[in-house]
Each structure stands twice: as structure tokens, then as C-alpha cells.
Amino acid sequence: MRAPIRPRSTSRRHALSVGVVGLLYLLVVLAVLLDGPLVQLDWTLRRLRPDQHWPELRPLLDVWIVAGQRGPSAIAACAWLGWRCHRLRTVRPLLLLGTALLLLNTTVGAVKILTGRLGPHHARYPGSPELFLGGTAFPSGHTANAVVTWGALAYLAVRWRRTGVLLGTVTAVTVGLTTVYLGTHWVSDVLAGWAAGALVLLALPLAEPLVTAADRRITALRRPVSPASSARPARPGRPGSAGPRGTPW
């Protein structure tokens, strides 16, 4: 069965979304690299020390931040998707999530290594962007992971997609703000994390053909072969007679 052809308007909206989010991501990266006003906003909000102004939120947010950690969130997502794969007899959900996490690790990880930014807790030079110092703060991995993991679940949802989008958005936004409260990330780290995660989600439809092909191959390997279909059909002939190469049929 052939996949339905997407309307041109949908493709254009998708391309426009990729362009807008990519431009925003680039602007945040340039603002940090060029030590622009966004860096000063980072320091201004850091000096406010929200964790000291509202210490009663600390126990709750220490737990909530786990929703953005790659290990626990990926395990929870894989457990649910594994159950769905078993019911639907397809590995497509797990393949899509794996593709999303692979894109996340490679793209966000590369920017982290290249920028080497230190987080607020380890900052050395007040007012500076804290770049190329061996850190891994930019972009925020917690934030990007929350966008990708919970966004991928919403992407895979069928009956509850709108609810999934809402819950995924709330989770991604609150996880990013929680990292600022805890002082593990600058505001610009969170903005870049939101954009980086959104770009990964927007790339998922482009990976659908490869995922579909892989799903078909894996499903075919898992499908049992009946004895009747695997048995070699008998060739007509007299018992004991030989074929062209002397093999009895």
C-alpha cells in the first residue's frame, strides 16, 4: 500500500517551520559567540538567584528535573513504546524514537563540544560568555532531551496526539526553566535547547521512509515461516529417475 502524498501546503509549512526554528537557533548561537546582550541577560538572571528567593520549590524541582534526563526519560519512553510495538506487531515506534535520540546526541553533543561553555555554577569570569573552557552547558541537554523525548511520544500518538503535544510542551518548557532555577544552565542554554530539540522533531518526518523500510525488513525477519511454504515442491518424474545433473527428483 502506497503512502499518501502530502499536500504541498503541508510540505511548505514544514519547510517554513524548519527555516524559522533554524534561524532562531542560529541567532542564539551567534548572540552567545559574539558576547551580545543575551549573555548579559544570562548574568542578570543568574545574579537574582531564584533558588534562594524561592527555596521551598527546590525539593519539587530536584525531582521534576529527572523528566529531562536522558536515561530515565528514555527508559520510560522505551518501555511504553515496547508495549505498543508488541500490540501493533511493528517496531516503527522504537525505531523513530531511536532515530530522534541519535539525532539529538550527535547534533547537540557536537555543539556542546565545540563551544565548551561552563554553566553558572562553574563560571570563572563574571560577565563573560564562559566559552571554550571545557564545559558542556550549551545547549541545555536536559531541555533538548525533554523536547525530543516527549515530543516524539506526541508525534507517535494516534488518539491522544493533541493531549500529547500539550503535555510535551509543558514538560519541555518547565524542565528548561527548572535548569535556570537550579543554576545548572544559563537562559541562552535553554533557548538553544528548545530550538535544537524542535529541529530534531522537525527532522523526523524526513526519516520516515528509512524507518518504514527498516521496519518492514525487521518485521519480515520476525515473521515465522510455515513448513508448507518452506518445503521444496516435488518435480514430476518416475521414482529413481535422475535430473540433468544426476540428482534424483
Short mmCIF file of C-alpha atoms in Angstrom, two decimals:
data_model
loop_
_atom_site.label_atom_id
_atom_site.label_comp_id
_atom_site.label_asym_id
_atom_site.label_seq_id
_atom_site.Cartn_x
_atom_site.Cartn_y
_atom_site.Cartn_z
CA MET A 1 0.00 0.00 0.00
CA ARG A 2 1.46 3.33 -1.05
CA ALA A 3 1.87 6.10 1.50
CA PRO A 4 -0.46 9.05 0.95
CA ILE A 5 1.07 12.03 -0.81
CA ARG A 6 1.32 15.06 1.43
CA PRO A 7 -0.32 18.27 0.27
CA ARG A 8 2.05 20.95 -0.95
CA SER A 9 0.79 23.35 1.70
CA THR A 10 1.82 20.90 4.42
CA SER A 11 5.29 20.50 2.92
CA ARG A 12 5.66 24.26 2.66
CA ARG A 13 4.60 24.76 6.27
CA HIS A 14 7.10 22.13 7.35
CA ALA A 15 9.90 23.77 5.37
CA LEU A 16 8.93 27.16 6.79
CA SER A 17 8.95 25.76 10.33
CA VAL A 18 12.42 24.29 9.80
CA GLY A 19 13.67 27.61 8.46
CA VAL A 20 12.22 29.68 11.31
CA VAL A 21 13.44 27.37 14.08
CA GLY A 22 16.85 27.01 12.43
CA LEU A 23 17.18 30.80 12.18
CA LEU A 24 16.26 31.25 15.84
CA TYR A 25 18.81 28.61 16.83
CA LEU A 26 21.48 30.35 14.75
CA LEU A 27 20.67 33.74 16.29
CA VAL A 28 21.02 32.35 19.83
CA VAL A 29 24.34 30.71 18.95
CA LEU A 30 25.66 33.94 17.41
CA ALA A 31 24.44 36.00 20.37
CA VAL A 32 26.47 33.81 22.71
CA LEU A 33 29.55 33.59 20.48
CA LEU A 34 29.61 37.35 19.92
CA ASP A 35 29.03 38.13 23.62
CA GLY A 36 25.87 40.07 22.89
CA PRO A 37 23.08 41.36 25.14
CA LEU A 38 21.78 37.82 25.64
CA VAL A 39 24.90 36.98 27.64
CA GLN A 40 24.31 39.98 29.89
CA LEU A 41 20.74 38.76 30.40
CA ASP A 42 22.21 35.41 31.43
CA TRP A 43 24.27 37.07 34.13
CA THR A 44 21.47 39.36 35.27
CA LEU A 45 19.11 36.44 35.86
CA ARG A 46 21.88 34.43 37.48
CA ARG A 47 22.57 37.18 39.99
CA LEU A 48 18.90 37.10 41.02
CA ARG A 49 19.48 33.57 42.39
CA PRO A 50 15.88 32.29 42.14
CA ASP A 51 16.80 29.17 44.13
CA GLN A 52 17.49 31.42 47.12
CA HIS A 53 14.39 33.56 46.64
CA TRP A 54 12.07 30.53 46.50
CA PRO A 55 13.89 27.73 48.36
CA GLU A 56 10.61 25.92 49.04
CA LEU A 57 10.48 24.90 45.36
CA ARG A 58 13.83 23.14 45.49
CA PRO A 59 12.68 19.65 46.63
CA LEU A 60 9.95 19.50 43.99
CA LEU A 61 12.15 20.76 41.15
CA ASP A 62 15.01 18.43 42.10
CA VAL A 63 12.61 15.59 41.32
CA TRP A 64 10.98 17.20 38.29
CA ILE A 65 14.31 17.73 36.53
CA VAL A 66 14.52 13.94 36.07
CA ALA A 67 11.88 14.31 33.32
CA GLY A 68 14.62 15.91 31.23
CA GLN A 69 17.40 13.43 31.99
CA ARG A 70 18.13 11.24 29.01
CA GLY A 71 18.45 7.94 30.86
CA PRO A 72 15.25 7.88 32.95
CA SER A 73 13.09 9.54 30.30
CA ALA A 74 14.36 7.25 27.53
CA ILE A 75 13.77 4.15 29.66
CA ALA A 76 10.20 5.21 30.44
CA ALA A 77 9.51 6.05 26.79
CA CYS A 78 11.03 2.79 25.51
CA ALA A 79 9.03 0.74 28.00
CA TRP A 80 5.75 2.25 26.81
CA LEU A 81 6.71 2.09 23.13
CA GLY A 82 7.88 -1.50 23.53
CA TRP A 83 4.42 -2.43 24.76
CA ARG A 84 2.90 -0.60 21.80
CA CYS A 85 5.23 -2.42 19.41
CA HIS A 86 4.14 -5.76 20.85
CA ARG A 87 0.46 -4.93 20.43
CA LEU A 88 0.80 -3.49 16.93
CA ARG A 89 3.39 -6.06 15.76
CA THR A 90 5.71 -3.37 14.45
CA VAL A 91 8.96 -1.82 15.62
CA ARG A 92 8.31 1.55 13.98
CA PRO A 93 7.72 3.45 17.28
CA LEU A 94 11.03 2.29 18.76
CA LEU A 95 12.87 2.96 15.51
CA LEU A 96 11.54 6.52 15.37
CA LEU A 97 12.44 7.21 18.98
CA GLY A 98 15.90 5.74 18.44
CA THR A 99 16.37 7.92 15.36
CA ALA A 100 15.30 11.01 17.31
CA LEU A 101 17.68 10.27 20.19
CA LEU A 102 20.54 9.56 17.78
CA LEU A 103 20.00 12.90 16.04
CA LEU A 104 19.78 14.60 19.41
CA ASN A 105 23.01 13.12 20.73
CA THR A 106 25.02 13.88 17.63
CA THR A 107 23.80 17.43 16.95
CA VAL A 108 23.57 18.74 20.49
CA GLY A 109 26.68 16.86 21.58
CA ALA A 110 28.72 18.38 18.74
CA VAL A 111 27.71 21.94 19.67
CA LYS A 112 28.47 21.26 23.34
CA ILE A 113 31.97 20.10 22.50
CA LEU A 114 32.66 22.93 20.05
CA THR A 115 31.51 25.71 22.37
CA GLY A 116 32.87 24.27 25.63
CA ARG A 117 30.70 26.58 27.72
CA LEU A 118 30.70 26.46 31.51
CA GLY A 119 27.43 26.56 33.42
CA PRO A 120 26.56 29.16 36.07
CA HIS A 121 27.82 27.01 38.95
CA HIS A 122 31.29 26.78 37.39
CA ALA A 123 31.56 30.26 35.84
CA ARG A 124 35.02 31.84 36.13
CA TYR A 125 34.77 35.29 34.56
CA PRO A 126 31.75 37.43 35.55
CA GLY A 127 30.03 38.98 32.56
CA SER A 128 31.70 36.73 30.01
CA PRO A 129 30.04 34.02 27.87
CA GLU A 130 32.27 31.36 29.51
CA LEU A 131 33.09 29.75 26.17
CA PHE A 132 35.86 27.30 25.15
CA LEU A 133 36.61 26.36 28.74
CA GLY A 134 35.85 22.66 28.53
CA GLY A 135 32.25 22.86 29.71
CA THR A 136 29.16 21.20 28.28
CA ALA A 137 26.42 23.68 29.16
CA PHE A 138 25.45 24.96 25.70
CA PRO A 139 22.86 23.98 24.55
CA SER A 140 20.98 22.60 27.53
CA GLY A 141 20.85 18.83 27.13
CA HIS A 142 18.06 18.47 29.70
CA THR A 143 15.91 20.92 27.75
CA ALA A 144 16.61 19.47 24.31
CA ASN A 145 16.06 15.94 25.58
CA ALA A 146 12.71 16.89 27.11
CA VAL A 147 11.63 18.40 23.79
CA VAL A 148 12.71 15.36 21.77
CA THR A 149 11.62 12.51 24.05
CA TRP A 150 8.18 13.78 24.98
CA GLY A 151 7.71 15.40 21.59
CA ALA A 152 8.45 12.08 19.87
CA LEU A 153 5.82 10.38 22.03
CA ALA A 154 3.30 13.00 20.95
CA TYR A 155 4.37 12.52 17.32
CA LEU A 156 3.73 8.77 17.64
CA ALA A 157 0.40 9.19 19.41
CA VAL A 158 -2.75 8.47 17.41
CA ARG A 159 -5.83 9.01 19.54
CA TRP A 160 -4.34 11.42 22.08
CA ARG A 161 -1.99 13.46 19.90
CA ARG A 162 -3.26 16.88 20.97
CA THR A 163 -3.04 15.90 24.62
CA GLY A 164 0.46 14.55 24.00
CA VAL A 165 1.55 17.78 22.32
CA LEU A 166 0.23 19.81 25.25
CA LEU A 167 1.89 17.62 27.88
CA GLY A 168 5.14 17.50 25.90
CA THR A 169 5.21 21.28 25.54
CA VAL A 170 4.55 21.87 29.23
CA THR A 171 7.24 19.35 30.17
CA ALA A 172 9.84 20.86 27.85
CA VAL A 173 9.13 24.43 28.98
CA THR A 174 9.13 23.65 32.70
CA VAL A 175 12.25 21.46 32.52
CA GLY A 176 14.12 24.28 30.79
CA LEU A 177 13.02 26.83 33.39
CA THR A 178 13.91 24.40 36.15
CA THR A 179 17.53 24.24 34.97
CA VAL A 180 17.70 28.03 35.23
CA TYR A 181 16.22 27.92 38.74
CA LEU A 182 18.72 25.27 39.83
CA GLY A 183 21.60 27.24 38.31
CA THR A 184 22.79 24.43 36.04
CA HIS A 185 22.15 26.37 32.83
CA TRP A 186 22.01 29.91 31.52
CA VAL A 187 18.85 31.22 29.88
CA SER A 188 20.59 31.18 26.49
CA ASP A 189 21.41 27.48 27.03
CA VAL A 190 17.71 26.79 27.48
CA LEU A 191 16.69 28.83 24.43
CA ALA A 192 19.20 26.91 22.32
CA GLY A 193 17.99 23.62 23.82
CA TRP A 194 14.40 24.35 22.86
CA ALA A 195 15.43 25.20 19.29
CA ALA A 196 17.79 22.22 18.93
CA GLY A 197 15.14 19.81 20.18
CA ALA A 198 12.50 21.29 17.89
CA LEU A 199 14.80 20.86 14.88
CA VAL A 200 15.22 17.17 15.71
CA LEU A 201 11.45 16.72 15.89
CA LEU A 202 11.03 18.51 12.57
CA ALA A 203 13.55 16.11 11.04
CA LEU A 204 11.51 13.02 12.00
CA PRO A 205 9.10 13.17 9.01
CA LEU A 206 12.15 13.20 6.71
CA ALA A 207 13.37 9.98 8.33
CA GLU A 208 10.04 8.18 7.84
CA PRO A 209 10.99 6.40 4.56
CA LEU A 210 14.14 4.90 6.10
CA VAL A 211 12.29 3.92 9.26
CA THR A 212 9.49 2.32 7.25
CA ALA A 213 11.96 0.30 5.17
CA ALA A 214 13.80 -0.87 8.27
CA ASP A 215 10.53 -1.76 9.96
CA ARG A 216 9.48 -3.94 7.00
CA ARG A 217 12.78 -5.80 6.99
CA ILE A 218 12.74 -6.43 10.73
CA THR A 219 9.09 -7.48 10.66
CA ALA A 220 9.81 -9.90 7.80
CA LEU A 221 12.67 -11.47 9.76
CA ARG A 222 10.44 -11.95 12.79
CA ARG A 223 7.57 -13.47 10.80
CA PRO A 224 7.55 -17.28 11.20
CA VAL A 225 7.84 -19.36 8.03
CA SER A 226 5.29 -22.16 7.73
CA PRO A 227 6.57 -25.68 6.89
CA ALA A 228 4.29 -25.88 3.86
CA SER A 229 5.75 -22.72 2.31
CA SER A 230 9.34 -23.69 3.11
CA ALA A 231 9.07 -27.20 1.68
CA ARG A 232 10.51 -27.65 -1.82
CA PRO A 233 7.86 -28.59 -4.39
CA ALA A 234 8.27 -32.04 -5.91
CA ARG A 235 9.20 -32.28 -9.57
CA PRO A 236 7.21 -34.71 -11.71
CA GLY A 237 9.03 -37.86 -12.81
CA ARG A 238 9.45 -41.57 -12.21
CA PRO A 239 10.88 -42.74 -8.89
CA GLY A 240 14.58 -43.20 -9.09
CA SER A 241 14.94 -41.16 -12.26
CA ALA A 242 17.66 -38.54 -12.31
CA GLY A 243 17.62 -34.93 -13.32
CA PRO A 244 20.09 -33.22 -15.64
CA ARG A 245 22.87 -33.35 -13.01
CA GLY A 246 22.18 -36.82 -11.77
CA THR A 247 20.15 -35.69 -8.77
CA PRO A 248 17.07 -37.88 -8.21
CA TRP A 249 13.79 -35.91 -8.18
#
